[in-house]
JSON list of C-alpha atoms in Angstrom, two decimals:
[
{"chain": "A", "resi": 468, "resn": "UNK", "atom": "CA", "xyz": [4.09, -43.12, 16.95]},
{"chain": "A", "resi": 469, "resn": "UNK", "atom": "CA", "xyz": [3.26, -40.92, 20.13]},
{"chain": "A", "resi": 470, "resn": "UNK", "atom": "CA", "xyz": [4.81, -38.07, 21.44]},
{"chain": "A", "resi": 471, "resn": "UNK", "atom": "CA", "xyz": [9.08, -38.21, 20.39]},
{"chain": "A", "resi": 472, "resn": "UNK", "atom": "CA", "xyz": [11.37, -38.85, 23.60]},
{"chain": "A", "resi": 473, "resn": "UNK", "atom": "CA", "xyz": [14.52, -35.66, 23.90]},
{"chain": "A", "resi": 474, "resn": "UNK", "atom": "CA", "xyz": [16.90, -36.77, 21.26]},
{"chain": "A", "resi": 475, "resn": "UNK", "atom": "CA", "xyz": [20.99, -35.80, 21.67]},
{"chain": "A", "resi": 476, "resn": "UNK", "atom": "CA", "xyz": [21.82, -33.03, 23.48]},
{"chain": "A", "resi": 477, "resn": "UNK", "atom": "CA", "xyz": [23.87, -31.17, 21.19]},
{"chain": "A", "resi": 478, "resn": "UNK", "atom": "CA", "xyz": [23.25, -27.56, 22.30]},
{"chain": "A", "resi": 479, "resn": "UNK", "atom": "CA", "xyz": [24.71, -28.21, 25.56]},
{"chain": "A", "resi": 480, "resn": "UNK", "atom": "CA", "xyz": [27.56, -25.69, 24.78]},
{"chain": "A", "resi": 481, "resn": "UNK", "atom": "CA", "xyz": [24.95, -22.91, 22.81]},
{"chain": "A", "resi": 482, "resn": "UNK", "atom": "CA", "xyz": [22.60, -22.48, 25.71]},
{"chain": "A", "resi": 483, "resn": "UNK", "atom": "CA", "xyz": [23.91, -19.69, 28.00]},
{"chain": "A", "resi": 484, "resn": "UNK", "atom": "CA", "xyz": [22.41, -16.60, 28.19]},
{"chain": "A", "resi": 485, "resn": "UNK", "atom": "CA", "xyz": [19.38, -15.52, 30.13]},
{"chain": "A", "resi": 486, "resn": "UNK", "atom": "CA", "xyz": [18.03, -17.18, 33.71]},
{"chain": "A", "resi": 487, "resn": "UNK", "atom": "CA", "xyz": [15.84, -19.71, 31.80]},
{"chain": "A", "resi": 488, "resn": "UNK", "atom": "CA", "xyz": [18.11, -20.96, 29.54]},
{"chain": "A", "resi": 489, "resn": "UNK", "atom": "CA", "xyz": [20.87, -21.26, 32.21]},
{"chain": "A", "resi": 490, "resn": "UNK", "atom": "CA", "xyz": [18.46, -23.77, 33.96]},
{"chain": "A", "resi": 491, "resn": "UNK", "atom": "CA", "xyz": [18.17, -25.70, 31.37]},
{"chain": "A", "resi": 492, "resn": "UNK", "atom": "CA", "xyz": [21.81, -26.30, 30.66]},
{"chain": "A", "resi": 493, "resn": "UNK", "atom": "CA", "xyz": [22.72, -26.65, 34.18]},
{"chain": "A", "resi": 494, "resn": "UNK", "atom": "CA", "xyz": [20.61, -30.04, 34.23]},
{"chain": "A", "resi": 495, "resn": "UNK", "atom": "CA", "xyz": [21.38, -31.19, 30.88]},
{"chain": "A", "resi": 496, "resn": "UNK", "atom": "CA", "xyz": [24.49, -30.56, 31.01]},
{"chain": "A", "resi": 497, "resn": "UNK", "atom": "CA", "xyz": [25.79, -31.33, 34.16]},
{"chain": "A", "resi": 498, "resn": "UNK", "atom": "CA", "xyz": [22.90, -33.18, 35.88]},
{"chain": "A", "resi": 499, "resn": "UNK", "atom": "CA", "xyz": [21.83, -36.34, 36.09]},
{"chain": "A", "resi": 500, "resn": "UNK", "atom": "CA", "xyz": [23.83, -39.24, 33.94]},
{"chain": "A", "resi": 501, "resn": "UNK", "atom": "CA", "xyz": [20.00, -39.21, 32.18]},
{"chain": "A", "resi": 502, "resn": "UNK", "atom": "CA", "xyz": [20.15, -35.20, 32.06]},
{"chain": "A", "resi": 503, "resn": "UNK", "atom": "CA", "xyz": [23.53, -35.46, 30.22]},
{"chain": "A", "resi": 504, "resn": "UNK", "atom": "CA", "xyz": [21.84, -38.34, 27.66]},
{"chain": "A", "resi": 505, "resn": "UNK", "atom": "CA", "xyz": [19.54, -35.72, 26.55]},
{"chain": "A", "resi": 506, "resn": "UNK", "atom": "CA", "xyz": [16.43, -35.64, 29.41]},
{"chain": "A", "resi": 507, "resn": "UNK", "atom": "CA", "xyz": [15.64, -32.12, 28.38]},
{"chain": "A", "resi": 508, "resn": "UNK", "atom": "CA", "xyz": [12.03, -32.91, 30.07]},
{"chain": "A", "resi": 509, "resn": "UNK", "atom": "CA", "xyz": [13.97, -33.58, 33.81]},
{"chain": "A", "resi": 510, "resn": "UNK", "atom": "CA", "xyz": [16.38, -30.51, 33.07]},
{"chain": "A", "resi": 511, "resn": "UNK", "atom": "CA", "xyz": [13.20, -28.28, 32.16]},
{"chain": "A", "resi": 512, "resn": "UNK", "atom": "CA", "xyz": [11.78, -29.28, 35.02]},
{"chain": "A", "resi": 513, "resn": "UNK", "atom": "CA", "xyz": [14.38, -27.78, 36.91]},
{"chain": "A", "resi": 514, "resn": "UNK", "atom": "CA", "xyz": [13.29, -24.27, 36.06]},
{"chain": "A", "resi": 515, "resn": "UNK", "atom": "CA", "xyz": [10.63, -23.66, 38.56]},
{"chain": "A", "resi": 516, "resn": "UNK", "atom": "CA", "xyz": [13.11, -24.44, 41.22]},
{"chain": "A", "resi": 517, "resn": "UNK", "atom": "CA", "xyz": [15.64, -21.69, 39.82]},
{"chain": "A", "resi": 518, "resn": "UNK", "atom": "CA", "xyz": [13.78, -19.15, 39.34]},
{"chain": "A", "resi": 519, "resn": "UNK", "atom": "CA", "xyz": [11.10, -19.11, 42.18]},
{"chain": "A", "resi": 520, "resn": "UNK", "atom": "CA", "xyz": [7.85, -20.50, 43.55]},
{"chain": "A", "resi": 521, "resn": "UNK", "atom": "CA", "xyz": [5.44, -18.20, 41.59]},
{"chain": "A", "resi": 522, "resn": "UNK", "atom": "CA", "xyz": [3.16, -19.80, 39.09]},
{"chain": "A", "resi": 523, "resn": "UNK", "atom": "CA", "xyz": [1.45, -18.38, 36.17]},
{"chain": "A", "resi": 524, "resn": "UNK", "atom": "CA", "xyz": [-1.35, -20.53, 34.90]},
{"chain": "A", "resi": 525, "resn": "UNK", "atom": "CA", "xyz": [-1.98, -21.44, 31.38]},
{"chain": "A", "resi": 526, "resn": "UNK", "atom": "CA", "xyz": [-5.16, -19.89, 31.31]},
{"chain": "A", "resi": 527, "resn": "UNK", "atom": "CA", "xyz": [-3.56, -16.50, 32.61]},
{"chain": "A", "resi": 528, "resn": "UNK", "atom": "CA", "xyz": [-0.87, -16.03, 29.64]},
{"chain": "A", "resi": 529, "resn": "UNK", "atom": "CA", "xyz": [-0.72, -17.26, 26.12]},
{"chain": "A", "resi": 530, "resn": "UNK", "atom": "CA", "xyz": [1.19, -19.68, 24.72]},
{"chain": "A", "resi": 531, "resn": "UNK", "atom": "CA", "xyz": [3.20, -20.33, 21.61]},
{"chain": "A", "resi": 532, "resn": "UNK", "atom": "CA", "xyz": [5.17, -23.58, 19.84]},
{"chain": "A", "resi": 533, "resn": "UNK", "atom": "CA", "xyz": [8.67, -22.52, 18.68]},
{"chain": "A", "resi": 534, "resn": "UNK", "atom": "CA", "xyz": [10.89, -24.97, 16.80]},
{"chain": "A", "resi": 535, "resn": "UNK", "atom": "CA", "xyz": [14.27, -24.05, 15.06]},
{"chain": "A", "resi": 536, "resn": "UNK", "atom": "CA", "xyz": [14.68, -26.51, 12.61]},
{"chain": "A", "resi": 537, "resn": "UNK", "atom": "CA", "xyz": [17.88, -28.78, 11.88]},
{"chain": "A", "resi": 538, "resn": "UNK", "atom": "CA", "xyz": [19.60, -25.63, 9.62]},
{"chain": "A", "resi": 539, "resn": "UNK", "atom": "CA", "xyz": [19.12, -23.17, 12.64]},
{"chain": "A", "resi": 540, "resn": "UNK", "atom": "CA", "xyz": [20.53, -26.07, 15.24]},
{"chain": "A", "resi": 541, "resn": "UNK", "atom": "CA", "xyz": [23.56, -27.06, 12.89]},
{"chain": "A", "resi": 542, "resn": "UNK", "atom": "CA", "xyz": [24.21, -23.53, 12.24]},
{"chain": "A", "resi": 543, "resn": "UNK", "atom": "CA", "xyz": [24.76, -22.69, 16.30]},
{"chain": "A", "resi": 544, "resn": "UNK", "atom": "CA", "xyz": [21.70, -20.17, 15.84]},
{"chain": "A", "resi": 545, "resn": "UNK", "atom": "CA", "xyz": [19.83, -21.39, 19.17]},
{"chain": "A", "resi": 546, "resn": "UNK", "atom": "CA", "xyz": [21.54, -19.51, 22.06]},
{"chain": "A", "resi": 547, "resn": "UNK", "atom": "CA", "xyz": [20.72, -15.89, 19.50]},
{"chain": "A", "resi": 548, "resn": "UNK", "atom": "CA", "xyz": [17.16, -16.99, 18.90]},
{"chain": "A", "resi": 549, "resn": "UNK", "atom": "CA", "xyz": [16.59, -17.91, 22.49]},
{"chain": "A", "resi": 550, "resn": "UNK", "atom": "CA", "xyz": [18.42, -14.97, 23.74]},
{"chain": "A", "resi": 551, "resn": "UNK", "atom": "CA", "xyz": [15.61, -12.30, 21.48]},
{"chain": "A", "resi": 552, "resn": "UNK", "atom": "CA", "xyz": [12.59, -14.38, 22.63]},
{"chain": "A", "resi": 553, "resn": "UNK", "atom": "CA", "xyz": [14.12, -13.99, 26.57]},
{"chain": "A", "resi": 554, "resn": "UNK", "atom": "CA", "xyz": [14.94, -10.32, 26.04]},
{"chain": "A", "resi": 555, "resn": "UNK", "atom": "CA", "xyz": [11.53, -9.65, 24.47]},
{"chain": "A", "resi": 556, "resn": "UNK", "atom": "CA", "xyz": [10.23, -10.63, 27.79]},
{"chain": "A", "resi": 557, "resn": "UNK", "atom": "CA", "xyz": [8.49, -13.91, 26.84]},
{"chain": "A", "resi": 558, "resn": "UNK", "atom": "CA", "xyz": [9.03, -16.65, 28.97]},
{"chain": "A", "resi": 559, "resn": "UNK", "atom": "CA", "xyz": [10.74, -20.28, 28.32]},
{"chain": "A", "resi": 560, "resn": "UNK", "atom": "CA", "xyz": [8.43, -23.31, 29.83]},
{"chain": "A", "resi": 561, "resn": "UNK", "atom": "CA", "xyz": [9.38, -26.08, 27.65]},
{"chain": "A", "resi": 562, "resn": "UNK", "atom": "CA", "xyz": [12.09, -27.15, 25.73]},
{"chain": "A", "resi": 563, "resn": "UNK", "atom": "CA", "xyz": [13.55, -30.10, 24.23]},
{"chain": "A", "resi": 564, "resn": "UNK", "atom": "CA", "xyz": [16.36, -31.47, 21.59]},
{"chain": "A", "resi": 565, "resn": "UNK", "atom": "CA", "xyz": [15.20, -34.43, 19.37]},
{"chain": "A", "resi": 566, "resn": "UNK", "atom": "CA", "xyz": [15.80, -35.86, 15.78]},
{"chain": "A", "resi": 567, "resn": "UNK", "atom": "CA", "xyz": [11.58, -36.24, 15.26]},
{"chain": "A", "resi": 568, "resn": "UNK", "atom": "CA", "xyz": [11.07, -39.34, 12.79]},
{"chain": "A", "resi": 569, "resn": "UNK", "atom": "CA", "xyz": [9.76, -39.01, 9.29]},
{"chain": "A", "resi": 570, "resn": "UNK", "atom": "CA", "xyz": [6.48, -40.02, 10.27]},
{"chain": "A", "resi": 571, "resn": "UNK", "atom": "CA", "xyz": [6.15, -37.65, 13.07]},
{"chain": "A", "resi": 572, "resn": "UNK", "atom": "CA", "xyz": [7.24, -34.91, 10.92]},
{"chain": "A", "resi": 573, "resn": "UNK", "atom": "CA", "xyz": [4.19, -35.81, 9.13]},
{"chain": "A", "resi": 574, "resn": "UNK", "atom": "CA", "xyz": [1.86, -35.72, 12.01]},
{"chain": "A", "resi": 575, "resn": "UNK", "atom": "CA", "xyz": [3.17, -31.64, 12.26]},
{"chain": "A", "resi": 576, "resn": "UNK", "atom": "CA", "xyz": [2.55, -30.98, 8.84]},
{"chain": "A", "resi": 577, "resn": "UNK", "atom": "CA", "xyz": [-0.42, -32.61, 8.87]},
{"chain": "A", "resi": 578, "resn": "UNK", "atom": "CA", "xyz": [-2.48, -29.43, 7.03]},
{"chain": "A", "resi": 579, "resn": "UNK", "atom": "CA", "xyz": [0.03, -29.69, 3.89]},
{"chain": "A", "resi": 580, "resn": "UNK", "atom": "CA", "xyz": [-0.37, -33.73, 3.04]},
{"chain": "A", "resi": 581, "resn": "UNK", "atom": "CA", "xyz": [-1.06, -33.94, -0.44]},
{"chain": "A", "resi": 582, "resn": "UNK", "atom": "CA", "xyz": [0.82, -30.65, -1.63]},
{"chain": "A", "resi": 583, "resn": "UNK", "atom": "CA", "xyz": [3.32, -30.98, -3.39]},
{"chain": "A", "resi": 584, "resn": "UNK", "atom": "CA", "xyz": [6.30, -29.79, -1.08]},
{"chain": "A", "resi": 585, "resn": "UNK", "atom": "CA", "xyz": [4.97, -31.84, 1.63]},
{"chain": "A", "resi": 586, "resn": "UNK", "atom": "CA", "xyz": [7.80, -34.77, 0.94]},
{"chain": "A", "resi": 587, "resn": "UNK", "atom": "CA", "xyz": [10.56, -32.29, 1.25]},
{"chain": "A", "resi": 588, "resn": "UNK", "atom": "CA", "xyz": [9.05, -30.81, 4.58]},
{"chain": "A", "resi": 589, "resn": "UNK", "atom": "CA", "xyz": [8.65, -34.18, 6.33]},
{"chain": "A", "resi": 590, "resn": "UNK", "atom": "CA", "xyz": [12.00, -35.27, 4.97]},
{"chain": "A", "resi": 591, "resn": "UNK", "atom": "CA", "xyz": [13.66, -31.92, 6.26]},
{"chain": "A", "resi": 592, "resn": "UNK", "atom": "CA", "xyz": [12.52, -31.51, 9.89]},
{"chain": "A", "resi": 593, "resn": "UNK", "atom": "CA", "xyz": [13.03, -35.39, 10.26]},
{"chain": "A", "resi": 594, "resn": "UNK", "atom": "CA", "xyz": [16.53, -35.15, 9.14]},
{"chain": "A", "resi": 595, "resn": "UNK", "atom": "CA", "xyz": [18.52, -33.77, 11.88]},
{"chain": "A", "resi": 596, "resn": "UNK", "atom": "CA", "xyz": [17.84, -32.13, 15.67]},
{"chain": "A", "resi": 597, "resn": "UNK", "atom": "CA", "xyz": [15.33, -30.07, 16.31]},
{"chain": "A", "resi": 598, "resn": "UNK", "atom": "CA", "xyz": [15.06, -27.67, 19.40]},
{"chain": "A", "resi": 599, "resn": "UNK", "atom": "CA", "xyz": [11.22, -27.64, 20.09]},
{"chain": "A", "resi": 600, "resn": "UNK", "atom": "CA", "xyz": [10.10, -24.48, 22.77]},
{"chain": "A", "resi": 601, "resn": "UNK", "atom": "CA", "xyz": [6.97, -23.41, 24.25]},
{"chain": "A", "resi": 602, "resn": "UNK", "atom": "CA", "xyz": [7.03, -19.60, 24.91]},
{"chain": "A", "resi": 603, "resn": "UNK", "atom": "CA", "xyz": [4.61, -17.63, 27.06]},
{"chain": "A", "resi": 604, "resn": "UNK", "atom": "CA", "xyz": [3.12, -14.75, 27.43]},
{"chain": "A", "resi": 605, "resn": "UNK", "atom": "CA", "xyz": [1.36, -11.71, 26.13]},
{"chain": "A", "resi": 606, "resn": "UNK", "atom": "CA", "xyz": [0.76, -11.70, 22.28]},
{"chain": "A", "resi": 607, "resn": "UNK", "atom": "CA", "xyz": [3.06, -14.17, 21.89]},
{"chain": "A", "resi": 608, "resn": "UNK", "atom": "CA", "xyz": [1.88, -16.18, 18.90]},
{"chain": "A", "resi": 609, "resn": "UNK", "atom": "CA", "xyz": [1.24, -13.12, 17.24]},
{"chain": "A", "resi": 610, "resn": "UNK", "atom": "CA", "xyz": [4.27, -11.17, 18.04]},
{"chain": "A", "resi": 611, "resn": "UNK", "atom": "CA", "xyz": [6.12, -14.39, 17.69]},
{"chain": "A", "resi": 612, "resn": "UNK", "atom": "CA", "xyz": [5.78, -14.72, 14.03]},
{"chain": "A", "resi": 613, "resn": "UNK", "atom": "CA", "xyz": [6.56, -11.18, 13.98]},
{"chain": "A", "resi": 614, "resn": "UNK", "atom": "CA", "xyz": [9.93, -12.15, 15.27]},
{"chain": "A", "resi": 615, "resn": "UNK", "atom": "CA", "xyz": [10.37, -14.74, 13.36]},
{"chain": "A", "resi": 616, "resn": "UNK", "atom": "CA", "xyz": [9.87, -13.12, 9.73]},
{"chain": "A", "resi": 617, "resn": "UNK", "atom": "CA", "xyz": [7.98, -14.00, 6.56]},
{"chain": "A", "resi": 618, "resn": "UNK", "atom": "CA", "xyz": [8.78, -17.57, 5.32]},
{"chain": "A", "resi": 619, "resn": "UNK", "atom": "CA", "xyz": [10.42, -16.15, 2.38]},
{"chain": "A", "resi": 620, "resn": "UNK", "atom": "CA", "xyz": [13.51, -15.23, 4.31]},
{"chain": "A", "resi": 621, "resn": "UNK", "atom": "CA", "xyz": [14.28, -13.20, 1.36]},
{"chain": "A", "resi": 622, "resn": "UNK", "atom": "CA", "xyz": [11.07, -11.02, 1.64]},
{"chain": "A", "resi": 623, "resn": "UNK", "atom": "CA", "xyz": [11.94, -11.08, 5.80]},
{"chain": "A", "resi": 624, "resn": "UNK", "atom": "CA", "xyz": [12.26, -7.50, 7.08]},
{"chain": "A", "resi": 625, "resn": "UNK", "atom": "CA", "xyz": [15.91, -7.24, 8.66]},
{"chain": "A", "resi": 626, "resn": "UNK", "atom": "CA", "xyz": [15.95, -7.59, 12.14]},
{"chain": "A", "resi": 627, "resn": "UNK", "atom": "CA", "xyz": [13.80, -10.60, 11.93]},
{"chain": "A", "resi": 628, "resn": "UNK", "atom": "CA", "xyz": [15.42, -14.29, 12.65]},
{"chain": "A", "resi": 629, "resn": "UNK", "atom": "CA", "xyz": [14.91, -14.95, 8.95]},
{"chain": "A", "resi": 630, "resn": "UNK", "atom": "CA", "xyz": [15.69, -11.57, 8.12]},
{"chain": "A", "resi": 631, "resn": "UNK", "atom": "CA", "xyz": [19.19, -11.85, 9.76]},
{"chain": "A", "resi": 632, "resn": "UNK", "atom": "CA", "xyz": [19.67, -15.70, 8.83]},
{"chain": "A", "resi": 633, "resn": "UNK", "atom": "CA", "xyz": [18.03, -16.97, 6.02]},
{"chain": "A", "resi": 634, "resn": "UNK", "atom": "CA", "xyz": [17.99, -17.20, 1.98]},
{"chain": "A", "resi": 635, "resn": "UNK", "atom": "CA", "xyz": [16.06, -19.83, 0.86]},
{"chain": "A", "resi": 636, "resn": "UNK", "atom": "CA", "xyz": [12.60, -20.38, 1.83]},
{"chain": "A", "resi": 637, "resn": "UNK", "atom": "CA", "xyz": [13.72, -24.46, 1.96]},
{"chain": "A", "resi": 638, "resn": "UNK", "atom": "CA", "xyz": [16.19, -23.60, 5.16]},
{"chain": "A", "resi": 639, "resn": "UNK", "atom": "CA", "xyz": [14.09, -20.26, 6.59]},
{"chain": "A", "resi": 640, "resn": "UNK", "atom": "CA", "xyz": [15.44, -21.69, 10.85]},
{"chain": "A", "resi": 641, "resn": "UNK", "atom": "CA", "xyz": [12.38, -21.51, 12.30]},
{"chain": "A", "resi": 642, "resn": "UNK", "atom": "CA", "xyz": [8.92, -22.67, 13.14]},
{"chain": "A", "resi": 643, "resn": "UNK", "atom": "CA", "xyz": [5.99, -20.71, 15.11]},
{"chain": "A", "resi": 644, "resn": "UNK", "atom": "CA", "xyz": [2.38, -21.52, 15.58]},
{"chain": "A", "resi": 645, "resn": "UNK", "atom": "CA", "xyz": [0.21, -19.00, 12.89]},
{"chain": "A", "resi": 646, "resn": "UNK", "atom": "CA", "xyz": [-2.68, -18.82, 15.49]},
{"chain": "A", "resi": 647, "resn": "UNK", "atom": "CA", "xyz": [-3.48, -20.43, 19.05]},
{"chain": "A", "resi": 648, "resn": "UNK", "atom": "CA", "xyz": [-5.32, -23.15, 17.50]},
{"chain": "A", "resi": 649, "resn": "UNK", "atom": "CA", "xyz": [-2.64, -24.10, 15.97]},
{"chain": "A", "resi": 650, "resn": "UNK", "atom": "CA", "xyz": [-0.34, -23.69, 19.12]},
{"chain": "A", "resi": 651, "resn": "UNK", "atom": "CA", "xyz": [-2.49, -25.43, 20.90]},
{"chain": "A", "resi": 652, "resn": "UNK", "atom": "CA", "xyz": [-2.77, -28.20, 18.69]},
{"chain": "A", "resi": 653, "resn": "UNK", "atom": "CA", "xyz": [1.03, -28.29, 18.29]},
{"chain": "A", "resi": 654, "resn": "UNK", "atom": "CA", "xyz": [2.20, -28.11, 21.78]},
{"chain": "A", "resi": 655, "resn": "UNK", "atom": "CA", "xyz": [-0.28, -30.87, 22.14]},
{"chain": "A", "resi": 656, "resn": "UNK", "atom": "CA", "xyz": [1.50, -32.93, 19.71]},
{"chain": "A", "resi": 657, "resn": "UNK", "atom": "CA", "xyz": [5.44, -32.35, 21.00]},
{"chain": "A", "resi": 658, "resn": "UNK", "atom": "CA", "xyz": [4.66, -32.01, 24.58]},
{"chain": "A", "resi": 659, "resn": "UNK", "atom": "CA", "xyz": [2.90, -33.68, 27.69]},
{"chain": "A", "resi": 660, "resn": "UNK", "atom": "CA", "xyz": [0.66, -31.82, 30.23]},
{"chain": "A", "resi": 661, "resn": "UNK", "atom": "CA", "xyz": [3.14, -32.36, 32.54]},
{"chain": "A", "resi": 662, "resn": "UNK", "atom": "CA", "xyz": [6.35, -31.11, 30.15]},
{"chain": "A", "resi": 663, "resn": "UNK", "atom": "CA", "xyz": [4.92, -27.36, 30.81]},
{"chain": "A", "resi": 664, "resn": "UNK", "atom": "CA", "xyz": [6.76, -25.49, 33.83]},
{"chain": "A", "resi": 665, "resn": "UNK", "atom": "CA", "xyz": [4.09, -22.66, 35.89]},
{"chain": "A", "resi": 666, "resn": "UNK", "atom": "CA", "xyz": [6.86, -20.45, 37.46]},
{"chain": "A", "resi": 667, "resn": "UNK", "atom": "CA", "xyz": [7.30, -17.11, 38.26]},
{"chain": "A", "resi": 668, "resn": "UNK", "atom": "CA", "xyz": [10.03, -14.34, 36.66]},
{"chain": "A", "resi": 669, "resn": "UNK", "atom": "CA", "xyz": [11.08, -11.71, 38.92]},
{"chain": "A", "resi": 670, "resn": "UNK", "atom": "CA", "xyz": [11.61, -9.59, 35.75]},
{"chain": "A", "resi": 671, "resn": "UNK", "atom": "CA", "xyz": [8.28, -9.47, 34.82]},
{"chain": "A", "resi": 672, "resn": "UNK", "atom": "CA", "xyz": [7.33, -6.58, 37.13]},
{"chain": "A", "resi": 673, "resn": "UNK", "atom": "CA", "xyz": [9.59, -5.08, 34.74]},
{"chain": "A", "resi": 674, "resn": "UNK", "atom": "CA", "xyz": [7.48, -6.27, 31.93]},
{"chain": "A", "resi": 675, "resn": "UNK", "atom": "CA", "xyz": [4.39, -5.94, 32.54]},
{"chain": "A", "resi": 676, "resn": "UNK", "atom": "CA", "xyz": [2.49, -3.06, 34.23]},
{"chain": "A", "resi": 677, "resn": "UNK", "atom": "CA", "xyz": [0.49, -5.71, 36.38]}
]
């Protein structure tokens, strides 16, 4: 199987806080008759246009793979994670909803074939939508996981997504790359070249100090 095409588009009513995410609704939601069947790729897209012509290259800013798994999507969590990534100051340049198959699931997990608990991982992220994000810029993988919380939610700090959200390490919300290897090699796997959105955010004059 190759790279998984945007599944249903059930956050359409979730996503509405912050200048990237309102993009992204916009053109799923009330786009394109394609947009509105779940082209999260076309509605992404759309960002650069909304929020200016400045780029940012790849090379320039680090980059992380965020994915809240089917418990944080059925649970209505994805407008509050998305909201604490935007108000951190990191920056949304690809997203998409999908149900990944079973054997794709596989491909992600890759590292953990032939551990035990790799059945119930495959069969869990394949087994409802997931939201998968790319996130940019300074310290983000690191920080990232620092947001996100140990995968024990119950040995997550409070404040963290897991923290806040979780009880059992078997529905801890969230995935985010460990290292930029592995976001590399993951962004690779959910996302094209050409999925990734170089734009410019006002805001982050406010951000950063250059």
């Amino acid at each position: 199987m190759g790279r998984p095409n945007a599944g249903r588009s059930v956050a359409c009513g979730a996503l509405s806080q912050g200048p990237a995410v309102r993009a992204v609704v916009h053109q799923a939601c009330n786009g394109s008759q394609g947009a509105r069947r779940g082209n999260w790729l076309a509605a992404t897209a759309a960002v650069a246009a909304f929020v200016g012509s400045g780029t940012v290259s790849a090379e320039e800013a680090e980059r992380t793979f965020i994915a809240i798994k089917p418990d944080g999507v059925q649970r209505g969590l994805i407008a509050d994670i998305i909201a604490r990534f935007e108000r951190k100051g990191y920056k949304l340049v690809a997203v998409k909803i999908l149900v990944p198959t079973k054997e794709f699931a596989g491909k992600h997990y890759a590292e953990h074939e032939g551990r035990p608990f790799f059945e119930g991982l495959t069969d869990f992220l394949s087994s409802g939508p997931v939201l998968a994000m790319v996130w940019e810029g300074q310290g983000v993988v690191t920080y990232g996981r620092k947001m996100i919380g140990a995968t024990k939610p119950l040995e997550s700090a409070p404040g963290t997504i897991r923290g806040d959200f979780g009880i059992q390490v078997g529905r801890n919300i969230i995935h985010g790359s460990d290292s930029p290897d592995s976001a590399k090699k993951e962004i690779g796997l959910w996302f094209t070249p050409e999925d990734l959105v170089s734009y410019g955010l006002d805001i982050h004059k406010w951000v950063y100090e250059k």
